[in-house]
JSON list of C-alpha atoms and ligand atoms in Angstrom, two decimals:
[
{"chain": "H", "resi": 153, "resn": "MET", "atom": "CA", "xyz": [0.60, 13.77, 8.94]},
{"chain": "H", "resi": 154, "resn": "ARG", "atom": "CA", "xyz": [1.13, 12.46, 5.40]},
{"chain": "H", "resi": 155, "resn": "LEU", "atom": "CA", "xyz": [2.31, 8.88, 5.42]},
{"chain": "H", "resi": 156, "resn": "LEU", "atom": "CA", "xyz": [2.83, 5.94, 3.12]},
{"chain": "H", "resi": 157, "resn": "ILE", "atom": "CA", "xyz": [2.93, 2.35, 4.29]},
{"chain": "H", "resi": 158, "resn": "MET", "atom": "CA", "xyz": [4.87, -0.06, 2.12]},
{"chain": "H", "resi": 159, "resn": "GLY", "atom": "CA", "xyz": [5.97, -3.67, 2.27]},
{"chain": "H", "resi": 160, "resn": "ALA", "atom": "CA", "xyz": [5.60, -6.93, 0.40]},
{"chain": "H", "resi": 161, "resn": "PRO", "atom": "CA", "xyz": [2.20, -8.57, -0.09]},
{"chain": "H", "resi": 162, "resn": "GLY", "atom": "CA", "xyz": [1.31, -10.15, 3.25]},
{"chain": "H", "resi": 163, "resn": "ALA", "atom": "CA", "xyz": [3.54, -7.83, 5.31]},
{"chain": "H", "resi": 164, "resn": "GLY", "atom": "CA", "xyz": [0.46, -6.56, 7.13]},
{"chain": "H", "resi": 165, "resn": "LYS", "atom": "CA", "xyz": [0.08, -3.15, 5.51]},
{"chain": "H", "resi": 166, "resn": "GLY", "atom": "CA", "xyz": [-3.69, -3.17, 5.45]},
{"chain": "H", "resi": 167, "resn": "THR", "atom": "CA", "xyz": [-4.06, -4.29, 9.06]},
{"chain": "H", "resi": 168, "resn": "GLN", "atom": "CA", "xyz": [-1.55, -1.77, 10.35]},
{"chain": "H", "resi": 169, "resn": "ALA", "atom": "CA", "xyz": [-2.77, 1.05, 8.10]},
{"chain": "H", "resi": 170, "resn": "VAL", "atom": "CA", "xyz": [-6.15, 1.18, 9.84]},
{"chain": "H", "resi": 171, "resn": "GLY", "atom": "CA", "xyz": [-4.67, 1.43, 13.36]},
{"chain": "H", "resi": 172, "resn": "ILE", "atom": "CA", "xyz": [-1.92, 3.88, 12.45]},
{"chain": "H", "resi": 173, "resn": "ALA", "atom": "CA", "xyz": [-4.30, 6.14, 10.55]},
{"chain": "H", "resi": 174, "resn": "ALA", "atom": "CA", "xyz": [-6.66, 6.21, 13.53]},
{"chain": "H", "resi": 175, "resn": "HIS", "atom": "CA", "xyz": [-3.70, 6.95, 15.83]},
{"chain": "H", "resi": 176, "resn": "TYR", "atom": "CA", "xyz": [-2.82, 10.06, 13.80]},
{"chain": "H", "resi": 177, "resn": "GLY", "atom": "CA", "xyz": [-6.44, 10.99, 13.02]},
{"chain": "H", "resi": 178, "resn": "VAL", "atom": "CA", "xyz": [-6.06, 10.72, 9.25]},
{"chain": "H", "resi": 179, "resn": "PRO", "atom": "CA", "xyz": [-7.92, 8.53, 6.73]},
{"chain": "H", "resi": 180, "resn": "ALA", "atom": "CA", "xyz": [-6.34, 5.24, 5.62]},
{"chain": "H", "resi": 181, "resn": "ILE", "atom": "CA", "xyz": [-6.59, 5.08, 1.84]},
{"chain": "H", "resi": 182, "resn": "SER", "atom": "CA", "xyz": [-6.01, 1.62, 0.35]},
{"chain": "H", "resi": 183, "resn": "THR", "atom": "CA", "xyz": [-5.96, 1.31, -3.43]},
{"chain": "H", "resi": 184, "resn": "GLY", "atom": "CA", "xyz": [-6.46, -2.46, -3.07]},
{"chain": "H", "resi": 185, "resn": "ASP", "atom": "CA", "xyz": [-9.64, -1.86, -1.02]},
{"chain": "H", "resi": 186, "resn": "ILE", "atom": "CA", "xyz": [-10.92, 0.74, -3.49]},
{"chain": "H", "resi": 187, "resn": "PHE", "atom": "CA", "xyz": [-10.41, -1.67, -6.38]},
{"chain": "H", "resi": 188, "resn": "ARG", "atom": "CA", "xyz": [-11.92, -4.62, -4.48]},
{"chain": "H", "resi": 189, "resn": "SER", "atom": "CA", "xyz": [-15.07, -2.71, -3.55]},
{"chain": "H", "resi": 190, "resn": "ASN", "atom": "CA", "xyz": [-15.51, -1.65, -7.18]},
{"chain": "H", "resi": 191, "resn": "VAL", "atom": "CA", "xyz": [-15.15, -5.25, -8.32]},
{"chain": "H", "resi": 192, "resn": "LYS", "atom": "CA", "xyz": [-17.68, -6.34, -5.69]},
{"chain": "H", "resi": 193, "resn": "ASN", "atom": "CA", "xyz": [-20.18, -3.69, -6.75]},
{"chain": "H", "resi": 194, "resn": "GLY", "atom": "CA", "xyz": [-19.70, -4.39, -10.46]},
{"chain": "H", "resi": 195, "resn": "THR", "atom": "CA", "xyz": [-18.86, -0.77, -11.35]},
{"chain": "H", "resi": 196, "resn": "PRO", "atom": "CA", "xyz": [-17.23, 0.07, -14.70]},
{"chain": "H", "resi": 197, "resn": "LEU", "atom": "CA", "xyz": [-13.91, 0.47, -12.87]},
{"chain": "H", "resi": 198, "resn": "GLY", "atom": "CA", "xyz": [-14.44, -2.90, -11.18]},
{"chain": "H", "resi": 199, "resn": "LYS", "atom": "CA", "xyz": [-15.06, -4.57, -14.54]},
{"chain": "H", "resi": 200, "resn": "GLN", "atom": "CA", "xyz": [-11.88, -3.00, -15.86]},
{"chain": "H", "resi": 201, "resn": "VAL", "atom": "CA", "xyz": [-9.64, -4.21, -13.02]},
{"chain": "H", "resi": 202, "resn": "ASP", "atom": "CA", "xyz": [-11.17, -7.58, -12.07]},
{"chain": "H", "resi": 203, "resn": "ALA", "atom": "CA", "xyz": [-9.09, -9.81, -14.38]},
{"chain": "H", "resi": 204, "resn": "ILE", "atom": "CA", "xyz": [-5.91, -7.80, -13.76]},
{"chain": "H", "resi": 205, "resn": "MET", "atom": "CA", "xyz": [-6.22, -8.27, -10.00]},
{"chain": "H", "resi": 206, "resn": "LYS", "atom": "CA", "xyz": [-7.09, -11.95, -10.25]},
{"chain": "H", "resi": 207, "resn": "ALA", "atom": "CA", "xyz": [-3.90, -12.48, -12.25]},
{"chain": "H", "resi": 208, "resn": "GLY", "atom": "CA", "xyz": [-1.88, -10.62, -9.61]},
{"chain": "H", "resi": 209, "resn": "ASN", "atom": "CA", "xyz": [-0.81, -7.87, -11.99]},
{"chain": "H", "resi": 210, "resn": "TYR", "atom": "CA", "xyz": [-0.84, -4.14, -11.41]},
{"chain": "H", "resi": 211, "resn": "VAL", "atom": "CA", "xyz": [-3.69, -1.94, -12.56]},
{"chain": "H", "resi": 212, "resn": "PRO", "atom": "CA", "xyz": [-2.40, 0.59, -15.16]},
{"chain": "H", "resi": 213, "resn": "ASP", "atom": "CA", "xyz": [-0.60, 3.56, -13.62]},
{"chain": "H", "resi": 214, "resn": "GLU", "atom": "CA", "xyz": [-2.71, 6.38, -15.10]},
{"chain": "H", "resi": 215, "resn": "LEU", "atom": "CA", "xyz": [-5.93, 4.78, -13.93]},
{"chain": "H", "resi": 216, "resn": "THR", "atom": "CA", "xyz": [-4.59, 4.14, -10.41]},
{"chain": "H", "resi": 217, "resn": "GLU", "atom": "CA", "xyz": [-3.10, 7.63, -10.17]},
{"chain": "H", "resi": 218, "resn": "GLN", "atom": "CA", "xyz": [-6.40, 9.26, -11.17]},
{"chain": "H", "resi": 219, "resn": "ILE", "atom": "CA", "xyz": [-8.27, 7.30, -8.51]},
{"chain": "H", "resi": 220, "resn": "VAL", "atom": "CA", "xyz": [-5.80, 8.29, -5.81]},
{"chain": "H", "resi": 221, "resn": "ALA", "atom": "CA", "xyz": [-5.84, 11.96, -6.87]},
{"chain": "H", "resi": 222, "resn": "ASP", "atom": "CA", "xyz": [-9.66, 11.99, -6.73]},
{"chain": "H", "resi": 223, "resn": "ARG", "atom": "CA", "xyz": [-9.58, 10.39, -3.29]},
{"chain": "H", "resi": 224, "resn": "LEU", "atom": "CA", "xyz": [-6.95, 12.83, -1.99]},
{"chain": "H", "resi": 225, "resn": "ASP", "atom": "CA", "xyz": [-9.15, 15.70, -3.19]},
{"chain": "H", "resi": 226, "resn": "HIS", "atom": "CA", "xyz": [-11.78, 14.73, -0.60]},
{"chain": "H", "resi": 227, "resn": "PRO", "atom": "CA", "xyz": [-11.84, 17.19, 2.31]},
{"chain": "H", "resi": 228, "resn": "ASP", "atom": "CA", "xyz": [-11.08, 14.45, 4.87]},
{"chain": "H", "resi": 229, "resn": "ALA", "atom": "CA", "xyz": [-7.62, 14.02, 3.35]},
{"chain": "H", "resi": 230, "resn": "GLY", "atom": "CA", "xyz": [-6.84, 17.74, 3.50]},
{"chain": "H", "resi": 231, "resn": "ALA", "atom": "CA", "xyz": [-5.06, 17.56, 6.85]},
{"chain": "H", "resi": 232, "resn": "GLY", "atom": "CA", "xyz": [-3.29, 14.30, 6.17]},
{"chain": "H", "resi": 233, "resn": "PHE", "atom": "CA", "xyz": [-3.60, 10.72, 5.03]},
{"chain": "H", "resi": 234, "resn": "LEU", "atom": "CA", "xyz": [-2.01, 7.31, 5.13]},
{"chain": "H", "resi": 235, "resn": "LEU", "atom": "CA", "xyz": [-1.71, 5.66, 1.73]},
{"chain": "H", "resi": 236, "resn": "ASP", "atom": "CA", "xyz": [-1.65, 1.86, 1.73]},
{"chain": "H", "resi": 237, "resn": "GLY", "atom": "CA", "xyz": [-0.65, 0.14, -1.51]},
{"chain": "H", "resi": 238, "resn": "PHE", "atom": "CA", "xyz": [0.21, 3.30, -3.40]},
{"chain": "H", "resi": 239, "resn": "PRO", "atom": "CA", "xyz": [2.62, 4.16, -4.95]},
{"chain": "H", "resi": 240, "resn": "ARG", "atom": "CA", "xyz": [3.71, 0.81, -6.39]},
{"chain": "H", "resi": 241, "resn": "THR", "atom": "CA", "xyz": [5.70, 1.96, -9.41]},
{"chain": "H", "resi": 242, "resn": "MET", "atom": "CA", "xyz": [8.18, 4.77, -10.09]},
{"chain": "H", "resi": 243, "resn": "HIS", "atom": "CA", "xyz": [5.56, 6.32, -12.38]},
{"chain": "H", "resi": 244, "resn": "GLN", "atom": "CA", "xyz": [3.16, 6.43, -9.43]},
{"chain": "H", "resi": 245, "resn": "VAL", "atom": "CA", "xyz": [5.88, 7.96, -7.23]},
{"chain": "H", "resi": 246, "resn": "ASP", "atom": "CA", "xyz": [6.26, 10.78, -9.76]},
{"chain": "H", "resi": 247, "resn": "ALA", "atom": "CA", "xyz": [2.49, 11.24, -9.99]},
{"chain": "H", "resi": 248, "resn": "LEU", "atom": "CA", "xyz": [2.19, 11.50, -6.20]},
{"chain": "H", "resi": 249, "resn": "ASP", "atom": "CA", "xyz": [5.08, 13.99, -6.09]},
{"chain": "H", "resi": 250, "resn": "ASP", "atom": "CA", "xyz": [3.37, 16.11, -8.74]},
{"chain": "H", "resi": 251, "resn": "TYR", "atom": "CA", "xyz": [0.05, 16.00, -6.90]},
{"chain": "H", "resi": 252, "resn": "LEU", "atom": "CA", "xyz": [1.62, 17.01, -3.59]},
{"chain": "H", "resi": 253, "resn": "ASP", "atom": "CA", "xyz": [3.80, 19.74, -5.17]},
{"chain": "H", "resi": 254, "resn": "LYS", "atom": "CA", "xyz": [0.76, 21.21, -6.87]},
{"chain": "H", "resi": 255, "resn": "HIS", "atom": "CA", "xyz": [-1.00, 21.40, -3.52]},
{"chain": "H", "resi": 256, "resn": "GLY", "atom": "CA", "xyz": [2.04, 22.70, -1.62]},
{"chain": "H", "resi": 257, "resn": "LYS", "atom": "CA", "xyz": [2.26, 19.54, 0.45]},
{"chain": "H", "resi": 258, "resn": "ALA", "atom": "CA", "xyz": [4.90, 16.91, 1.17]},
{"chain": "H", "resi": 259, "resn": "LEU", "atom": "CA", "xyz": [5.22, 13.45, 2.70]},
{"chain": "H", "resi": 260, "resn": "ASP", "atom": "CA", "xyz": [6.30, 13.18, 6.33]},
{"chain": "H", "resi": 261, "resn": "ALA", "atom": "CA", "xyz": [7.41, 9.55, 6.35]},
{"chain": "H", "resi": 262, "resn": "VAL", "atom": "CA", "xyz": [7.30, 6.29, 4.44]},
{"chain": "H", "resi": 263, "resn": "ILE", "atom": "CA", "xyz": [6.79, 3.29, 6.70]},
{"chain": "H", "resi": 264, "resn": "CYS", "atom": "CA", "xyz": [8.30, 0.05, 5.48]},
{"chain": "H", "resi": 265, "resn": "LEU", "atom": "CA", "xyz": [7.15, -3.16, 7.13]},
{"chain": "H", "resi": 266, "resn": "ASP", "atom": "CA", "xyz": [9.87, -5.80, 7.08]},
{"chain": "H", "resi": 267, "resn": "VAL", "atom": "CA", "xyz": [8.84, -9.44, 7.27]},
{"chain": "H", "resi": 268, "resn": "GLU", "atom": "CA", "xyz": [10.86, -12.55, 6.35]},
{"chain": "H", "resi": 269, "resn": "PRO", "atom": "CA", "xyz": [10.01, -13.74, 2.82]},
{"chain": "H", "resi": 270, "resn": "GLU", "atom": "CA", "xyz": [9.10, -17.28, 4.00]},
{"chain": "H", "resi": 271, "resn": "ASP", "atom": "CA", "xyz": [6.69, -15.85, 6.56]},
{"chain": "H", "resi": 272, "resn": "LEU", "atom": "CA", "xyz": [5.01, -13.71, 3.90]},
{"chain": "H", "resi": 273, "resn": "ILE", "atom": "CA", "xyz": [3.90, -16.63, 1.74]},
{"chain": "H", "resi": 274, "resn": "ALA", "atom": "CA", "xyz": [2.67, -18.52, 4.81]},
{"chain": "H", "resi": 275, "resn": "ARG", "atom": "CA", "xyz": [0.65, -15.49, 5.97]},
{"chain": "H", "resi": 276, "resn": "LEU", "atom": "CA", "xyz": [-0.90, -15.04, 2.53]},
{"chain": "H", "resi": 277, "resn": "ILE", "atom": "CA", "xyz": [-1.89, -18.68, 2.26]},
{"chain": "H", "resi": 278, "resn": "LYS", "atom": "CA", "xyz": [-3.51, -18.45, 5.68]},
{"chain": "H", "resi": 279, "resn": "ARG", "atom": "CA", "xyz": [-5.33, -15.24, 4.69]},
{"chain": "H", "resi": 280, "resn": "ALA", "atom": "CA", "xyz": [-6.57, -16.98, 1.54]},
{"chain": "H", "resi": 281, "resn": "GLU", "atom": "CA", "xyz": [-8.32, -19.56, 3.72]},
{"chain": "H", "resi": 282, "resn": "ILE", "atom": "CA", "xyz": [-9.92, -16.91, 5.90]},
{"chain": "H", "resi": 283, "resn": "GLU", "atom": "CA", "xyz": [-10.80, -14.05, 3.53]},
{"chain": "H", "resi": 284, "resn": "LYS", "atom": "CA", "xyz": [-11.26, -15.99, 0.30]},
{"chain": "H", "resi": 285, "resn": "ARG", "atom": "CA", "xyz": [-9.68, -13.18, -1.73]},
{"chain": "H", "resi": 286, "resn": "PRO", "atom": "CA", "xyz": [-9.67, -14.28, -5.38]},
{"chain": "H", "resi": 287, "resn": "ASP", "atom": "CA", "xyz": [-6.03, -13.18, -5.80]},
{"chain": "H", "resi": 288, "resn": "ASP", "atom": "CA", "xyz": [-4.82, -15.18, -2.78]},
{"chain": "H", "resi": 289, "resn": "ASN", "atom": "CA", "xyz": [-4.20, -18.57, -4.40]},
{"chain": "H", "resi": 290, "resn": "GLU", "atom": "CA", "xyz": [-0.65, -19.89, -4.26]},
{"chain": "H", "resi": 291, "resn": "GLU", "atom": "CA", "xyz": [0.21, -19.28, -7.92]},
{"chain": "H", "resi": 292, "resn": "THR", "atom": "CA", "xyz": [-1.03, -15.68, -7.85]},
{"chain": "H", "resi": 293, "resn": "ILE", "atom": "CA", "xyz": [0.65, -15.06, -4.51]},
{"chain": "H", "resi": 294, "resn": "ARG", "atom": "CA", "xyz": [4.04, -16.08, -5.93]},
{"chain": "H", "resi": 295, "resn": "HIS", "atom": "CA", "xyz": [3.45, -13.94, -9.00]},
{"chain": "H", "resi": 296, "resn": "ARG", "atom": "CA", "xyz": [2.47, -10.93, -6.85]},
{"chain": "H", "resi": 297, "resn": "MET", "atom": "CA", "xyz": [5.66, -11.41, -4.84]},
{"chain": "H", "resi": 298, "resn": "ASP", "atom": "CA", "xyz": [7.73, -11.36, -8.06]},
{"chain": "H", "resi": 299, "resn": "VAL", "atom": "CA", "xyz": [5.93, -8.27, -9.33]},
{"chain": "H", "resi": 300, "resn": "TYR", "atom": "CA", "xyz": [6.51, -6.59, -5.96]},
{"chain": "H", "resi": 301, "resn": "LEU", "atom": "CA", "xyz": [10.24, -7.37, -5.96]},
{"chain": "H", "resi": 302, "resn": "GLU", "atom": "CA", "xyz": [10.64, -6.20, -9.54]},
{"chain": "H", "resi": 303, "resn": "SER", "atom": "CA", "xyz": [8.44, -3.07, -9.62]},
{"chain": "H", "resi": 304, "resn": "THR", "atom": "CA", "xyz": [7.84, -1.88, -6.06]},
{"chain": "H", "resi": 305, "resn": "ARG", "atom": "CA", "xyz": [10.79, -2.89, -3.88]},
{"chain": "H", "resi": 306, "resn": "PRO", "atom": "CA", "xyz": [13.11, -0.40, -5.68]},
{"chain": "H", "resi": 307, "resn": "LEU", "atom": "CA", "xyz": [10.84, 2.44, -4.52]},
{"chain": "H", "resi": 308, "resn": "LEU", "atom": "CA", "xyz": [12.13, 1.90, -1.00]},
{"chain": "H", "resi": 309, "resn": "ASP", "atom": "CA", "xyz": [15.62, 2.94, -2.10]},
{"chain": "H", "resi": 310, "resn": "ALA", "atom": "CA", "xyz": [14.19, 6.05, -3.69]},
{"chain": "H", "resi": 311, "resn": "TYR", "atom": "CA", "xyz": [12.43, 7.08, -0.47]},
{"chain": "H", "resi": 312, "resn": "GLU", "atom": "CA", "xyz": [15.44, 6.11, 1.62]},
{"chain": "H", "resi": 313, "resn": "GLY", "atom": "CA", "xyz": [17.52, 8.45, -0.53]},
{"chain": "H", "resi": 314, "resn": "ARG", "atom": "CA", "xyz": [15.14, 11.25, 0.38]},
{"chain": "H", "resi": 315, "resn": "GLY", "atom": "CA", "xyz": [15.52, 10.47, 4.09]},
{"chain": "H", "resi": 316, "resn": "LEU", "atom": "CA", "xyz": [11.85, 9.51, 4.41]},
{"chain": "H", "resi": 317, "resn": "LEU", "atom": "CA", "xyz": [12.08, 5.76, 4.97]},
{"chain": "H", "resi": 318, "resn": "VAL", "atom": "CA", "xyz": [11.14, 4.43, 8.41]},
{"chain": "H", "resi": 319, "resn": "LYS", "atom": "CA", "xyz": [11.88, 0.70, 8.57]},
{"chain": "H", "resi": 320, "resn": "VAL", "atom": "CA", "xyz": [9.85, -1.27, 11.06]},
{"chain": "H", "resi": 321, "resn": "ASP", "atom": "CA", "xyz": [10.12, -4.94, 12.03]},
{"chain": "H", "resi": 322, "resn": "GLY", "atom": "CA", "xyz": [6.77, -6.42, 10.97]},
{"chain": "H", "resi": 323, "resn": "ASN", "atom": "CA", "xyz": [7.13, -9.67, 12.96]},
{"chain": "H", "resi": 324, "resn": "GLY", "atom": "CA", "xyz": [5.03, -10.04, 16.08]},
{"chain": "H", "resi": 325, "resn": "SER", "atom": "CA", "xyz": [1.46, -9.39, 17.16]},
{"chain": "H", "resi": 326, "resn": "VAL", "atom": "CA", "xyz": [-0.65, -6.65, 15.57]},
{"chain": "H", "resi": 327, "resn": "GLU", "atom": "CA", "xyz": [-0.29, -4.55, 18.76]},
{"chain": "H", "resi": 328, "resn": "GLU", "atom": "CA", "xyz": [3.45, -5.04, 18.99]},
{"chain": "H", "resi": 329, "resn": "VAL", "atom": "CA", "xyz": [3.92, -3.95, 15.41]},
{"chain": "H", "resi": 330, "resn": "SER", "atom": "CA", "xyz": [1.59, -0.95, 15.69]},
{"chain": "H", "resi": 331, "resn": "THR", "atom": "CA", "xyz": [3.34, 0.29, 18.83]},
{"chain": "H", "resi": 332, "resn": "ARG", "atom": "CA", "xyz": [6.67, -0.08, 17.03]},
{"chain": "H", "resi": 333, "resn": "ILE", "atom": "CA", "xyz": [5.38, 1.86, 14.00]},
{"chain": "H", "resi": 334, "resn": "ALA", "atom": "CA", "xyz": [4.02, 4.78, 16.05]},
{"chain": "H", "resi": 335, "resn": "ALA", "atom": "CA", "xyz": [7.27, 5.05, 18.03]},
{"chain": "H", "resi": 336, "resn": "ALA", "atom": "CA", "xyz": [9.39, 4.93, 14.86]},
{"chain": "H", "resi": 337, "resn": "VAL", "atom": "CA", "xyz": [7.25, 7.48, 13.01]},
{"chain": "H", "resi": 338, "resn": "ASP", "atom": "CA", "xyz": [7.15, 9.85, 16.00]},
{"chain": "H", "resi": 339, "resn": "SER", "atom": "CA", "xyz": [10.91, 9.79, 16.35]},
{"chain": "H", "resi": 340, "resn": "ALA", "atom": "CA", "xyz": [11.42, 10.17, 12.58]},
{"chain": "H", "resi": 341, "resn": "VAL", "atom": "CA", "xyz": [9.20, 13.24, 12.29]},
{"chain": "H", "resi": 342, "resn": "GLY", "atom": "CA", "xyz": [10.53, 14.68, 15.53]},
{"chain": "H", "resi": 343, "resn": "HIS", "atom": "CA", "xyz": [7.44, 14.45, 17.74]},
{"chain": "J", "resi": 585, "resn": "ADP", "atom": "P1", "xyz": [-1.41, -6.90, -1.29]},
{"chain": "J", "resi": 585, "resn": "ADP", "atom": "O1", "xyz": [-0.58, -5.86, -0.67]},
{"chain": "J", "resi": 585, "resn": "ADP", "atom": "O2", "xyz": [-1.77, -8.00, -0.38]},
{"chain": "J", "resi": 585, "resn": "ADP", "atom": "O3", "xyz": [-0.84, -7.40, -2.59]},
{"chain": "J", "resi": 585, "resn": "ADP", "atom": "P2", "xyz": [-3.48, -4.92, -2.08]},
{"chain": "J", "resi": 585, "resn": "ADP", "atom": "O4", "xyz": [-4.83, -4.98, -1.50]},
{"chain": "J", "resi": 585, "resn": "ADP", "atom": "O5", "xyz": [-2.62, -3.77, -1.72]},
{"chain": "J", "resi": 585, "resn": "ADP", "atom": "O6", "xyz": [-2.83, -6.33, -1.71]},
{"chain": "J", "resi": 585, "resn": "ADP", "atom": "O7", "xyz": [-3.57, -4.96, -3.68]},
{"chain": "J", "resi": 585, "resn": "ADP", "atom": "C1", "xyz": [-4.32, -5.95, -4.35]},
{"chain": "J", "resi": 585, "resn": "ADP", "atom": "C2", "xyz": [-4.23, -5.76, -5.87]},
{"chain": "J", "resi": 585, "resn": "ADP", "atom": "O8", "xyz": [-4.81, -4.51, -6.24]},
{"chain": "J", "resi": 585, "resn": "ADP", "atom": "C3", "xyz": [-2.81, -5.71, -6.46]},
{"chain": "J", "resi": 585, "resn": "ADP", "atom": "O9", "xyz": [-2.26, -7.00, -6.67]},
{"chain": "J", "resi": 585, "resn": "ADP", "atom": "C4", "xyz": [-3.09, -4.96, -7.76]},
{"chain": "J", "resi": 585, "resn": "ADP", "atom": "O10", "xyz": [-3.68, -5.77, -8.74]},
{"chain": "J", "resi": 585, "resn": "ADP", "atom": "C5", "xyz": [-4.11, -3.92, -7.34]},
{"chain": "J", "resi": 585, "resn": "ADP", "atom": "N1", "xyz": [-3.47, -2.65, -6.87]},
{"chain": "J", "resi": 585, "resn": "ADP", "atom": "C6", "xyz": [-3.52, -2.14, -5.62]},
{"chain": "J", "resi": 585, "resn": "ADP", "atom": "N2", "xyz": [-2.83, -1.00, -5.53]},
{"chain": "J", "resi": 585, "resn": "ADP", "atom": "C7", "xyz": [-2.28, -0.79, -6.76]},
{"chain": "J", "resi": 585, "resn": "ADP", "atom": "C8", "xyz": [-1.43, 0.21, -7.31]},
{"chain": "J", "resi": 585, "resn": "ADP", "atom": "N3", "xyz": [-0.97, 1.23, -6.56]},
{"chain": "J", "resi": 585, "resn": "ADP", "atom": "N4", "xyz": [-1.07, 0.10, -8.61]},
{"chain": "J", "resi": 585, "resn": "ADP", "atom": "C9", "xyz": [-1.51, -0.91, -9.37]},
{"chain": "J", "resi": 585, "resn": "ADP", "atom": "N5", "xyz": [-2.31, -1.90, -8.92]},
{"chain": "J", "resi": 585, "resn": "ADP", "atom": "C10", "xyz": [-2.69, -1.85, -7.62]}
]
C-alpha cells in the first residue's frame, strides 16, 4: 500500500499517519518529523532548516526531495509507505512521480483530511501549549496556513484529477477519524 496523507496544518495528519500506517503494516514517513529530529540533534541538515521551519516556510524542494528519496530507498519502504507532509509543492509531486516511475511503482491513494478552518487554528494553538513546537506560535501558524493554501492545497485538485483522492472528514475523535480513513481507503482501492 502506497499512500499519502494530506491536509492543512493541524488537520491531524501526523496523529492519523501513525495509526493508518500500522493498520496497513507500512512505515509512516513524516518529513516534518525528519526535519525536527535533525534540528534537535544539531545535524548539518538541522542547521540548514531550523530558521526556515521557525518562520513557517517550506524547506527547499530539492533538499526535501532528496531526503524523501533516501528514506524511500530503505528496505522497510519497499512494500509500501505512508507519506505525511510530502509532497507539498507541485515540484515535489513531480519528483515523487519520477521516483515511483523509476522504481515501477505507483500510489494507491491520497488521503485528504478535511477540517473546518476555524477548528484548525484552535487545534494548533492548543498543540502549541502542549508540545511547545517552535513553529506553533500564532503568527507562524497563520503564515503556515497561508503557505498551505497557496502552495499545497492545489495539489489536491491534481490528485483528484488522477482519481486518487480519498476525502475524509477529519472532525471527531482520533479513533472515529482513523476508522473512517481505513474504510474510505479500503473502498477506494477495492479491498
Ligand atoms: P504541519 O503539518 O503541522 O505544518 P509538519 O510537521 O508536516 O507540520 O511540517 C513542519 C514544517 O516542516 C513545515 O512548516 C516546513 O517548514 C517543513 N516541511 C515539512 N515537510 C515539508 C515539505 N514536504 N516541503 C518543505 N518543507 C517541509
